[in-house]
Amino acid sequence: MNKDFDVVIIGAGAAGLMCAAQAGYRGRRVLVIDHAKQAGKKILISGGGRCNFTNMDVEPNNYICSNPHFVKSALSRYTQWDFLGLIAKYNVAYHERDFGQLFCDDSAKEIVRILMSECDAANVTVRLRTDIKRIEKVDSGFVVETPSMNYQCESVVIATGGLSMPKLGATPFGYQVAEQFGLPVFPTKAGLVPVTLHQQDKDALSELSGVSLPVRIESNDGTTFAADMLFTHRGLSGPVVLQISNYWLPGEALSINLLPNLDVTASLDEQKQQHPNQSLKNTLATWLPKRFVEVLLEQQKLTDKPLKQLQHKEIAQIINMLEAWQIKPNGTEGYRTAEVTLGGVDTNTISSKTMMCKTVPNLYFVGEVLDVSGWLGGYNFQWAWASGWAAGQDC
Ligand code: FDA
């Protein structure tokens, strides 16, 4: 059986629902199809259930994309202020946390409610629990085949997201469609993800599991982030580690300033003057978690002795150790816990204004399926809103 729509959007996530409402408001007959039993599943679990839906300060350099200019147009046409306008329309209370991150006061359900209400108001049809068998290009547009029905449409929008959290319904469907239509897809890998450690470091550090401390972390390419780092049973996590995971390459070490808010040289000197008999261990334990200091001593990264016995060379080594602790991850926790997927559909083949594929008219890609990944902090949802909005004006 066939049914006609103007636009079929695959994926009822952040980008797909935004796109659907926009196209619906333009008078397009829009169908959204998703295989999940619930729309916006990732939104619901995001931000610890409160959804970090955008950020006060959104810039193109908050995104990783092989074509760095690509994000500019969409981000400038649908900004964080536009999304806040939508939040205000539905009277959703929100608050700002560190680094300009905006969260719902109450629940991420409010964001899904907004998107579904917008789709409703724009007469969008949403079909959940529906698998896609095939998408075929025909003269008049496309045929989207599902087990129960074939849908004929002018435009198809792929909004199936990335590979992170397969349990929530993530699939490589979008990449497969890109390949079907001859579009290049950059290799994908887990992003915004905890890192795991080699056995020796894991054995030494796993007992610190649950301990968190503010650090500044640097990857080999010179990218730095400052925020909290958390020791876990498997390795390192916390916002700063998730951020740097987007820039870390296998085999490389991370350089971690364990005391980014302290002038270590001046403070050690002062302690040495005032408490010459105090041990290095006790001195450091006033600045860092005591157990962590003990681990550094056990690993012979530091040698304990009274401060007065420390020679200039030793002090320089201690400072170097504290300001550039080297740790080499052996991998990441992968898609199971990653918040995003790095890589994806090559943006060089997509119009930055409309998200339409340059070589296949009326085929659109929006959201995380594209080779666009944001920092932690609401940037990924802002990309989903902005790219979905851009396609929604055109599809
Ligand atoms: P999204 O993944 O939202 O939607 C894709 C949809 O396509 C899903 O509904 C899926 O079921 C459907 N689909 C997939 N394959 C299909 C197929 N074969 N057939 C039919 N349907 C299919 N970002 C942020 O900015 N702030 C935050 O607080 C967080 N927090 C967060 C927490 C966790 C745990 C995760 C995993 C991720 C985040 N993110 C985030 C990232 C954010 O969730 C993500 O970038 C956006 O949801 C991407 O939006 P999309 O619409 O592109 O994909």
Coordinates of C-alpha atoms and ligand atoms in Angstrom, one line a residue:
M1 CA 0.0 0.0 0.0
N2 CA 1.3 3.5 -0.8
K3 CA 0.8 6.8 1.0
D4 CA 2.0 10.2 -0.1
F5 CA 3.8 12.8 1.9
D6 CA 5.9 15.8 0.8
V7 CA 8.7 15.0 3.2
V8 CA 9.7 11.8 5.1
I9 CA 12.1 12.3 7.9
I10 CA 13.9 9.2 9.3
G11 CA 14.7 9.7 13.0
A12 CA 12.5 11.2 15.7
G13 CA 15.4 12.6 17.7
A14 CA 16.4 16.2 18.3
A15 CA 17.3 17.1 14.7
G16 CA 14.5 15.2 13.0
L17 CA 11.7 16.6 15.2
M18 CA 13.0 20.2 14.8
C19 CA 13.1 19.7 11.1
A20 CA 9.7 18.2 11.0
A21 CA 8.0 21.0 12.8
Q22 CA 9.6 23.6 10.6
A23 CA 8.7 21.9 7.4
G24 CA 5.1 21.3 8.7
Y25 CA 4.7 25.0 9.5
R26 CA 5.7 25.7 5.9
G27 CA 2.6 23.7 4.9
R28 CA 4.5 20.5 3.9
R29 CA 2.9 17.2 4.6
V30 CA 5.5 15.6 6.9
L31 CA 6.0 12.1 8.1
V32 CA 8.6 11.2 10.8
I33 CA 9.5 7.5 11.0
D34 CA 11.5 6.0 13.9
H35 CA 12.1 2.4 14.9
A36 CA 12.2 3.2 18.6
K37 CA 9.0 3.0 20.7
Q38 CA 9.5 6.5 22.0
A39 CA 10.6 9.8 20.3
G40 CA 13.6 11.7 21.6
K41 CA 15.1 8.9 23.7
K42 CA 18.5 10.5 23.9
I43 CA 17.0 13.8 24.9
L44 CA 15.2 12.1 27.8
I45 CA 18.4 10.7 29.3
S46 CA 20.6 13.7 28.4
G47 CA 22.2 16.0 31.0
G48 CA 21.4 13.5 33.8
G49 CA 17.7 13.7 32.9
R50 CA 17.7 17.5 32.8
C51 CA 19.0 17.9 29.2
N52 CA 21.7 20.5 28.6
F53 CA 19.8 21.8 25.7
T54 CA 22.1 24.6 24.6
N55 CA 24.8 27.0 25.7
M56 CA 25.0 30.7 26.3
D57 CA 28.1 30.9 24.1
V58 CA 28.0 29.0 20.9
E59 CA 30.8 29.5 18.4
P60 CA 31.9 27.5 15.3
N61 CA 35.1 26.5 17.1
N62 CA 33.1 24.6 19.6
Y63 CA 32.6 22.0 16.9
I64 CA 34.9 19.4 15.3
C65 CA 34.3 19.0 11.5
S66 CA 36.7 18.2 8.7
N67 CA 35.3 21.3 7.0
P68 CA 35.3 23.9 9.8
H69 CA 33.3 26.5 8.0
F70 CA 30.4 24.2 7.4
V71 CA 28.6 24.8 10.7
K72 CA 28.7 28.6 10.5
S73 CA 25.6 29.2 8.4
A74 CA 23.2 27.0 10.3
L75 CA 24.5 28.1 13.7
S76 CA 24.0 31.7 12.8
R77 CA 20.5 31.3 11.3
Y78 CA 19.1 29.3 14.3
T79 CA 21.0 30.4 17.4
Q80 CA 20.8 29.5 21.1
W81 CA 18.6 32.6 21.5
D82 CA 16.1 31.1 19.0
F83 CA 15.9 27.9 21.0
L84 CA 15.5 29.9 24.2
G85 CA 12.6 31.6 22.5
L86 CA 11.0 28.2 22.1
I87 CA 11.7 27.4 25.7
A88 CA 10.0 30.6 26.7
K89 CA 7.0 29.9 24.5
Y90 CA 6.3 26.7 26.5
N91 CA 7.2 28.3 29.9
V92 CA 9.9 25.8 30.6
A93 CA 12.1 26.8 33.6
Y94 CA 15.8 26.4 33.1
H95 CA 19.1 27.4 34.8
E96 CA 22.7 28.1 33.8
R97 CA 25.6 26.0 35.1
D98 CA 29.4 26.3 34.6
F99 CA 30.7 27.2 31.2
G100 CA 27.3 28.7 30.1
Q101 CA 25.5 25.3 30.0
L102 CA 21.7 25.6 30.1
F103 CA 19.6 22.8 31.7
C104 CA 15.9 22.3 32.4
D105 CA 15.1 22.9 36.1
D106 CA 12.7 20.0 36.1
S107 CA 13.1 17.3 33.4
A108 CA 14.3 16.6 29.9
K109 CA 10.8 15.4 29.2
E110 CA 9.9 19.1 28.8
I111 CA 12.2 19.3 25.7
V112 CA 10.5 16.3 24.1
R113 CA 7.1 17.8 25.0
I114 CA 8.0 21.0 23.3
L115 CA 9.2 19.3 20.1
M116 CA 6.2 16.9 20.0
S117 CA 3.8 19.9 20.6
E118 CA 5.5 21.8 17.8
C119 CA 5.1 18.8 15.5
D120 CA 1.5 18.5 16.5
A121 CA 0.8 22.2 15.8
A122 CA 2.5 21.8 12.4
N123 CA 0.4 18.7 11.6
V124 CA 3.3 16.4 11.4
T125 CA 2.6 12.6 11.5
V126 CA 5.0 10.6 13.7
R127 CA 5.2 6.8 13.2
L128 CA 7.2 5.0 15.9
R129 CA 8.2 1.3 16.1
T130 CA 8.6 1.4 12.3
D131 CA 11.7 -0.1 10.6
I132 CA 12.9 1.1 7.2
K133 CA 13.4 -1.6 4.7
R134 CA 14.8 0.5 1.8
I135 CA 14.9 4.0 0.3
E136 CA 14.6 4.2 -3.4
K137 CA 15.1 7.1 -5.7
V138 CA 12.4 7.5 -8.3
D139 CA 11.6 10.2 -10.9
S140 CA 9.1 12.0 -8.6
G141 CA 11.3 11.8 -5.5
F142 CA 11.8 8.8 -3.2
V143 CA 9.9 5.7 -2.0
V144 CA 10.5 4.8 1.6
E145 CA 9.7 1.2 2.2
T146 CA 8.6 0.0 5.6
P147 CA 7.2 -3.5 6.4
S148 CA 3.6 -2.4 6.4
M149 CA 3.6 0.5 3.9
N150 CA 5.5 2.3 1.2
Y151 CA 5.7 6.1 1.4
Q152 CA 6.1 8.2 -1.7
C153 CA 7.6 11.6 -1.1
E154 CA 9.5 14.5 -2.7
S155 CA 12.1 14.9 0.0
V156 CA 13.8 12.5 2.4
V157 CA 15.7 13.8 5.5
I158 CA 18.1 11.5 7.3
A159 CA 18.2 12.3 11.0
T160 CA 19.2 9.0 12.4
G161 CA 22.1 10.3 14.6
G162 CA 25.4 8.6 15.4
L163 CA 26.4 5.3 16.8
S164 CA 26.7 6.1 20.5
M165 CA 24.5 4.2 22.9
P166 CA 23.2 1.4 20.7
K167 CA 20.9 0.4 23.5
L168 CA 18.9 3.6 22.9
G169 CA 18.4 2.6 19.2
A170 CA 21.5 4.0 17.5
T171 CA 22.2 2.4 14.2
P172 CA 24.5 3.0 11.2
F173 CA 21.5 3.5 9.0
G174 CA 22.3 7.1 8.0
Y175 CA 25.8 6.2 6.9
Q176 CA 24.4 3.3 4.9
V177 CA 22.0 5.6 3.1
A178 CA 24.9 8.0 2.4
E179 CA 26.9 5.2 0.9
Q180 CA 23.9 4.0 -1.1
F181 CA 23.8 7.4 -2.8
G182 CA 27.6 7.6 -3.3
L183 CA 28.4 10.1 -0.5
P184 CA 31.7 9.7 1.3
V185 CA 31.5 8.9 5.0
F186 CA 34.4 9.7 7.3
P187 CA 35.4 6.8 9.7
T188 CA 33.5 7.1 12.9
K189 CA 34.7 6.7 16.5
A190 CA 33.3 7.3 20.0
G191 CA 33.5 10.9 21.3
L192 CA 32.8 12.6 24.6
V193 CA 33.7 9.3 26.2
P194 CA 35.7 8.2 29.3
V195 CA 39.2 6.8 28.6
T196 CA 40.5 3.5 29.8
L197 CA 44.0 2.8 31.2
H198 CA 46.7 0.2 30.7
Q199 CA 46.6 -2.5 33.4
Q200 CA 49.5 -1.2 35.4
D201 CA 48.0 2.3 35.7
K202 CA 44.5 0.9 36.2
D203 CA 45.7 -1.3 39.1
A204 CA 47.4 1.7 40.7
L205 CA 44.6 4.2 40.2
S206 CA 41.4 2.2 40.4
E207 CA 41.3 2.5 44.2
L208 CA 40.8 6.2 43.6
S209 CA 37.5 5.5 41.8
G210 CA 35.0 8.2 42.7
V211 CA 37.7 10.8 43.5
S212 CA 37.4 14.0 41.4
L213 CA 39.7 17.0 41.1
P214 CA 39.9 20.1 39.0
V215 CA 42.7 19.8 36.3
R216 CA 43.8 21.3 33.0
I217 CA 44.3 18.6 30.4
E218 CA 46.1 18.9 27.1
S219 CA 46.2 16.5 24.1
N220 CA 49.1 16.1 21.6
D221 CA 47.6 18.7 19.2
G222 CA 47.8 21.4 21.9
T223 CA 44.0 21.4 22.6
T224 CA 43.4 22.1 26.3
F225 CA 40.3 22.0 28.6
A226 CA 40.0 22.9 32.3
A227 CA 37.3 21.2 34.4
D228 CA 36.9 18.3 36.8
M229 CA 38.5 14.9 36.2
L230 CA 37.0 11.8 37.8
F231 CA 38.9 8.5 38.5
T232 CA 36.8 5.4 37.6
H233 CA 37.3 1.7 38.0
R234 CA 38.3 1.5 34.4
G235 CA 40.2 4.8 33.9
L236 CA 39.4 8.5 33.7
S237 CA 36.2 10.4 33.2
G238 CA 34.6 13.6 34.2
P239 CA 33.8 16.6 32.0
V240 CA 37.4 17.5 31.2
V241 CA 38.2 13.9 30.1
L242 CA 35.1 13.7 27.9
Q243 CA 36.1 17.0 26.3
I244 CA 39.6 15.9 25.5
S245 CA 38.5 12.5 24.3
N246 CA 37.4 14.2 21.1
Y247 CA 41.0 15.2 20.4
W248 CA 42.9 12.2 21.8
L249 CA 44.4 9.7 19.3
P250 CA 45.3 6.1 20.2
G251 CA 48.9 5.8 21.3
E252 CA 49.1 9.3 22.5
A253 CA 49.6 10.5 26.1
L254 CA 47.5 13.1 27.8
S255 CA 49.4 15.8 29.7
I256 CA 47.5 16.8 32.9
N257 CA 48.1 19.8 35.1
L258 CA 47.0 18.5 38.5
L259 CA 47.0 21.9 40.2
P260 CA 45.9 24.4 37.5
N261 CA 44.7 26.9 40.1
L262 CA 47.9 27.1 42.1
D263 CA 51.2 28.7 41.4
V264 CA 53.1 25.5 42.4
T265 CA 56.6 27.0 42.2
A266 CA 55.7 29.9 44.6
S267 CA 53.6 27.7 46.9
L268 CA 56.3 25.1 47.3
D269 CA 58.9 27.7 47.9
E270 CA 56.6 29.4 50.6
Q271 CA 56.0 26.0 52.3
K272 CA 59.7 25.2 52.3
Q273 CA 60.4 28.5 54.0
Q274 CA 57.6 28.3 56.5
H275 CA 57.6 24.5 57.2
P276 CA 61.1 23.2 56.3
N277 CA 60.6 19.9 58.2
Q278 CA 57.2 19.1 56.6
S279 CA 57.3 16.2 54.3
L280 CA 56.6 16.6 50.6
K281 CA 53.8 14.0 51.0
N282 CA 52.0 16.0 53.7
T283 CA 52.5 19.3 51.7
L284 CA 51.0 17.8 48.6
A285 CA 48.2 16.2 50.5
T286 CA 46.9 19.7 51.4
W287 CA 46.5 20.4 47.7
L288 CA 45.6 17.1 46.2
P289 CA 43.5 14.0 47.5
K290 CA 45.8 12.3 50.0
R291 CA 45.4 8.8 48.4
F292 CA 46.3 10.2 45.0
V293 CA 49.6 11.6 46.5
E294 CA 50.3 8.2 48.0
V295 CA 49.7 6.5 44.6
L296 CA 52.2 9.0 43.0
L297 CA 54.7 8.1 45.6
E298 CA 54.1 4.3 45.2
Q299 CA 54.6 4.7 41.5
Q300 CA 57.9 6.5 42.2
K301 CA 56.7 9.6 40.3
L302 CA 57.7 11.5 43.5
T303 CA 60.1 10.8 46.4
D304 CA 59.0 11.7 49.9
K305 CA 61.4 13.8 52.0
P306 CA 61.3 16.9 54.2
L307 CA 60.9 20.0 52.1
K308 CA 64.2 21.4 53.4
Q309 CA 66.1 18.6 51.7
L310 CA 64.7 19.2 48.3
Q311 CA 67.3 20.4 45.8
H312 CA 66.5 22.8 42.9
K313 CA 66.6 20.0 40.4
E314 CA 64.2 17.9 42.4
I315 CA 61.8 20.8 42.9
A316 CA 61.8 21.4 39.1
Q317 CA 61.0 17.7 38.6
I318 CA 58.2 17.8 41.2
I319 CA 56.7 20.9 39.5
N320 CA 56.9 19.2 36.1
M321 CA 55.2 16.1 37.5
L322 CA 52.4 18.1 39.0
E323 CA 51.9 20.4 36.1
A324 CA 52.4 17.9 33.3
W325 CA 51.4 14.5 34.7
Q326 CA 51.7 12.1 31.7
I327 CA 49.1 9.4 31.3
K328 CA 48.7 7.2 28.3
P329 CA 45.1 5.8 27.8
N330 CA 44.8 2.4 26.2
G331 CA 41.5 3.3 24.6
T332 CA 38.0 4.6 25.4
E333 CA 34.9 3.1 26.7
G334 CA 33.5 3.2 23.2
Y335 CA 30.0 3.7 21.9
R336 CA 28.5 2.0 24.9
T337 CA 29.0 5.1 27.0
A338 CA 30.0 7.8 24.4
E339 CA 27.8 10.9 24.2
V340 CA 28.6 11.5 20.5
T341 CA 30.1 10.0 17.4
L342 CA 33.0 11.6 15.7
G343 CA 33.2 11.4 11.9
G344 CA 30.2 10.7 9.7
V345 CA 28.8 12.0 6.4
D346 CA 31.3 14.2 4.6
T347 CA 29.9 17.8 4.9
N348 CA 31.6 18.8 1.6
T349 CA 28.8 16.9 -0.1
I350 CA 26.1 18.8 1.8
S351 CA 24.9 22.4 1.4
S352 CA 25.7 24.3 4.6
K353 CA 22.6 26.5 4.1
T354 CA 20.0 23.8 3.5
M355 CA 21.6 20.5 4.5
M356 CA 20.6 19.1 1.1
C357 CA 23.0 16.8 -0.6
K358 CA 24.7 18.5 -3.4
T359 CA 24.6 15.5 -5.7
V360 CA 21.2 14.0 -4.8
P361 CA 18.5 16.7 -5.0
N362 CA 16.0 16.6 -2.1
L363 CA 18.0 14.2 0.0
Y364 CA 19.0 15.9 3.3
F365 CA 21.2 15.0 6.3
V366 CA 20.8 16.7 9.7
G367 CA 22.2 16.3 13.2
E368 CA 24.9 14.0 14.4
V369 CA 24.9 11.7 11.3
L370 CA 26.9 14.4 9.7
D371 CA 30.7 14.8 10.3
V372 CA 29.9 17.5 13.0
S373 CA 30.6 16.9 16.7
G374 CA 30.3 19.5 19.4
W375 CA 32.0 19.9 22.7
L376 CA 30.3 18.9 25.9
G377 CA 28.0 21.6 27.1
G378 CA 24.8 21.7 25.0
Y379 CA 26.7 22.2 21.7
N380 CA 25.5 18.9 20.2
F381 CA 21.8 19.7 20.8
Q382 CA 22.4 23.2 19.4
W383 CA 23.8 21.6 16.2
A384 CA 20.7 19.3 16.0
W385 CA 18.3 22.3 16.4
A386 CA 20.2 24.5 14.0
S387 CA 20.8 21.8 11.2
G388 CA 17.2 20.5 11.7
W389 CA 15.9 24.1 11.4
A390 CA 17.9 24.8 8.3
A391 CA 16.7 21.7 6.5
G392 CA 13.1 22.4 7.7
Q393 CA 13.1 25.7 5.7
D394 CA 14.0 23.9 2.5
C395 CA 12.9 20.3 2.4
Ligands
FDA1 P1 19.4 11.3 17.9 O1 20.3 10.2 18.3 O2 18.8 12.3 18.9 O3 18.1 10.7 17.1 C1 18.2 9.7 16.1 C2 16.9 9.0 16.0 O4 17.0 8.1 14.9 C3 16.6 8.1 17.2 O5 15.3 8.4 17.7 C4 16.8 6.7 16.7 O6 15.9 5.8 17.3 C5 16.4 6.9 15.2 N1 17.0 5.9 14.4 C6 18.3 5.5 14.3 N2 18.4 4.5 13.4 C7 17.2 4.3 12.9 C8 16.7 3.4 11.9 N3 17.6 2.5 11.3 N4 15.4 3.4 11.6 C9 14.6 4.3 12.2 N5 15.0 5.1 13.1 C10 16.3 5.1 13.5 N6 24.1 16.7 23.8 C11 23.9 17.9 24.4 O7 24.0 18.9 23.6 N7 23.6 18.1 25.7 C12 23.5 17.0 26.5 O8 23.2 17.2 27.7 C13 23.7 15.7 26.0 N8 23.7 14.6 26.8 C14 23.9 13.4 26.3 C15 23.8 12.3 27.1 C16 24.0 11.0 26.6 C17 24.0 9.8 27.5 C18 24.1 10.8 25.2 C19 24.2 9.5 24.5 C20 24.2 11.9 24.3 C21 24.1 13.2 24.9 N9 24.1 14.4 24.0 C22 24.0 15.6 24.6 C23 24.3 14.2 22.6 C24 23.0 14.4 21.9 O9 22.0 13.5 22.5 C25 23.1 14.1 20.4 O10 24.1 14.8 19.8 C26 21.7 14.4 19.7 O11 20.7 13.7 20.3 C27 21.8 14.2 18.2 O12 20.6 14.4 17.7 P2 20.1 13.7 16.3 O13 18.7 14.1 16.1 O14 21.1 13.8 15.3 O15 20.2 12.1 16.7

